[in-house]
XYZ file of C-alpha atoms in Angstrom:
203
model
C -28.941 -18.632 -23.002
C -27.254 -21.740 -21.653
C -24.440 -19.690 -20.096
C -26.995 -17.397 -18.452
C -28.737 -20.352 -16.877
C -25.423 -21.716 -15.614
C -24.474 -18.374 -14.031
C -27.747 -17.981 -12.145
C -27.095 -20.628 -9.450
C -23.675 -19.063 -8.725
C -25.284 -15.677 -8.103
C -27.827 -17.231 -5.769
C -25.077 -19.096 -3.903
C -23.066 -15.892 -3.407
C -26.165 -14.089 -2.213
C -26.927 -16.815 0.318
C -23.324 -16.776 1.532
C -23.447 -13.002 2.069
C -26.702 -13.324 3.976
C -25.278 -16.098 6.163
C -22.094 -14.107 6.852
C -24.092 -10.995 7.739
C -26.364 -13.038 9.973
C -23.385 -14.586 11.752
C -21.832 -11.164 12.398
C -25.115 -9.822 13.743
C -25.492 -12.885 15.976
C -21.971 -12.484 17.376
C -22.564 -8.773 17.984
C -25.825 -9.455 19.829
C -24.181 -12.229 21.869
C -21.327 -9.927 22.940
C -23.791 -7.152 23.793
C -25.904 -9.509 25.905
C -22.789 -10.807 27.660
C -21.636 -7.289 28.466
C -25.114 -6.436 29.741
C -25.277 -9.460 32.031
C -21.611 -9.552 33.045
C -20.360 -5.982 33.042
C -16.627 -5.656 33.762
C -15.606 -4.226 37.120
C -13.256 -1.262 37.136
C -9.641 -1.978 38.114
C -8.341 -1.383 41.635
C -5.389 0.863 42.409
C -3.360 1.076 45.620
C -0.538 3.451 46.525
C 1.927 1.476 48.635
C 4.697 3.935 49.453
C 6.363 7.222 48.583
C 10.039 8.179 48.709
C 10.588 11.931 48.921
C 13.940 13.172 47.607
C 13.127 16.860 47.802
C 10.217 19.249 48.270
C 11.273 22.881 48.499
C 10.895 26.379 47.101
C 13.535 28.149 45.011
C 11.529 31.352 45.467
C 8.123 32.029 47.071
C 6.114 30.766 44.078
C 8.442 28.248 42.386
C 8.404 24.691 43.727
C 10.818 21.846 43.043
C 9.529 18.367 43.843
C 11.301 15.033 43.428
C 9.786 11.772 44.625
C 9.123 8.145 43.737
C 5.906 6.276 44.420
C 4.915 2.622 44.264
C 1.516 1.907 42.736
C -0.175 -1.443 42.260
C -3.193 -2.244 40.123
C -5.370 -5.346 40.130
C -7.871 -6.691 37.623
C -10.794 -7.972 39.748
C -12.580 -9.586 36.799
C -12.823 -13.331 36.273
C -13.887 -13.051 32.609
C -12.386 -9.799 31.307
C -8.781 -8.827 30.726
C -7.671 -5.194 31.018
C -5.262 -3.492 28.640
C -3.845 -0.151 29.762
C -3.150 1.486 26.432
C -1.716 4.751 27.748
C -1.246 5.898 31.349
C 0.414 8.954 32.883
C 0.947 9.848 36.535
C 1.711 13.104 38.336
C 1.536 14.641 41.807
C -1.031 17.234 42.861
C -1.201 19.566 45.843
C -4.517 21.315 46.501
C -5.769 20.644 42.953
C -2.598 22.071 41.389
C -0.155 19.871 39.470
C 3.345 20.080 40.984
C 5.259 17.539 38.855
C 5.505 16.721 35.194
C 3.521 13.760 33.881
C 5.454 10.490 33.920
C 4.386 7.840 31.394
C 3.700 4.304 32.595
C 4.360 1.363 30.256
C 1.468 -0.187 28.366
C 0.314 -3.122 30.473
C -2.055 -6.056 30.044
C -3.674 -7.623 33.111
C -5.182 -11.058 32.732
C -8.012 -12.244 34.966
C -7.376 -11.237 38.617
C -3.758 -10.342 37.816
C -1.692 -7.667 39.640
C 0.938 -5.284 38.262
C 3.245 -2.888 40.162
C 4.890 0.343 38.971
C 7.450 2.598 40.675
C 7.513 5.848 38.679
C 9.743 8.807 39.546
C 7.853 12.113 39.679
C 9.761 15.334 39.162
C 9.051 18.997 38.670
C 11.639 21.787 38.754
C 10.674 25.396 39.489
C 6.991 24.699 38.959
C 5.005 27.960 39.261
C 2.156 27.724 41.767
C -0.343 30.287 42.955
C 0.502 32.390 46.038
C -2.432 30.904 47.951
C -1.335 27.317 47.230
C 2.291 28.203 48.003
C 1.275 29.648 51.374
C -0.675 26.490 52.220
C 2.216 24.232 51.254
C 4.699 26.310 53.266
C 2.438 25.949 56.285
C 2.190 22.178 55.780
C 5.967 21.861 55.390
C 6.510 23.756 58.620
C 4.037 21.475 60.400
C 5.892 18.421 59.036
C 2.958 16.781 57.206
C 1.973 17.163 53.565
C -1.117 15.740 51.895
C -0.619 15.057 48.188
C -2.717 13.357 45.538
C -1.058 11.002 43.068
C -3.181 11.003 39.931
C -3.129 8.281 37.276
C -4.999 8.960 34.053
C -5.179 7.474 30.582
C -7.068 4.893 28.519
C -7.972 1.239 28.879
C -9.671 -1.479 26.871
C -11.479 -4.585 28.040
C -10.506 -7.934 26.555
C -13.143 -10.635 26.185
C -11.802 -13.842 24.697
C -9.572 -12.711 21.842
C -11.433 -9.438 21.220
C -10.588 -5.959 22.523
C -13.730 -4.027 23.462
C -14.150 -0.269 23.555
C -11.790 2.463 24.650
C -12.452 4.094 28.000
C -10.960 6.936 30.003
C -9.409 5.953 33.334
C -8.788 8.286 36.272
C -7.346 7.030 39.574
C -6.804 9.454 42.441
C -4.506 8.193 45.208
C -4.289 10.265 48.416
C -0.843 10.256 50.024
C -0.514 11.730 53.523
C 3.235 12.103 54.052
C 4.736 12.837 57.507
C 7.891 14.648 56.428
C 9.007 15.818 59.838
C 11.380 18.742 59.278
C 12.275 18.590 55.546
C 15.023 21.221 55.955
C 16.966 18.706 58.043
C 16.532 15.794 55.644
C 19.980 14.613 54.583
C 18.785 11.835 52.291
C 15.645 10.410 50.770
C 13.061 9.135 53.204
C 10.611 6.371 52.336
C 7.108 6.450 53.763
C 5.126 3.220 53.631
C 1.359 3.106 53.613
C -1.345 1.117 51.870
C -4.035 3.442 50.602
C -6.858 2.592 48.214
C -7.325 4.934 45.272
C -10.597 6.270 43.928
C -11.033 4.935 40.392
C -13.319 6.196 37.652
C -13.815 4.554 34.247
C -16.001 6.327 31.699
């Protein structure tokens, strides 16, 4: 009976410790939730700065080869949240049809109000496109101006203090209006500079 009496306080102590630990976790969770409610993170900003076109031509009426390099910058506008890009890919689109393979961007962390710049090479060889899209692109090439969309997509996490929060899908659509001139007479790569804001969606 003496040993039973001695064990009882230990059981009560462990029970109190578990209750305190659970209460602390609940408190921290509520505090983070309230902080996120009051100070929601702003989505990152993307800008396409330039595009260098190495080639944009047809090997037959419906097979397109595209080679280009673009410069993209991204900025974290938040003063309290960091942004971690866990996985990002980028490719070129013409009239809602993908014309290059996806190029992976390196995993990147942006601290408060920090900027990062990437210069990925986008390439697609003999990419099949629909006759209607091919006809539109041929017309644009003949006119000397092509309007492409550079699409960035992947996942991000917010960082608050030392904690990573959530996992969200990111889509950035960057319009690139490129005055090619006469591409058949291009002897080397031509760089086109512009500063164009991208439409960004985080969900």
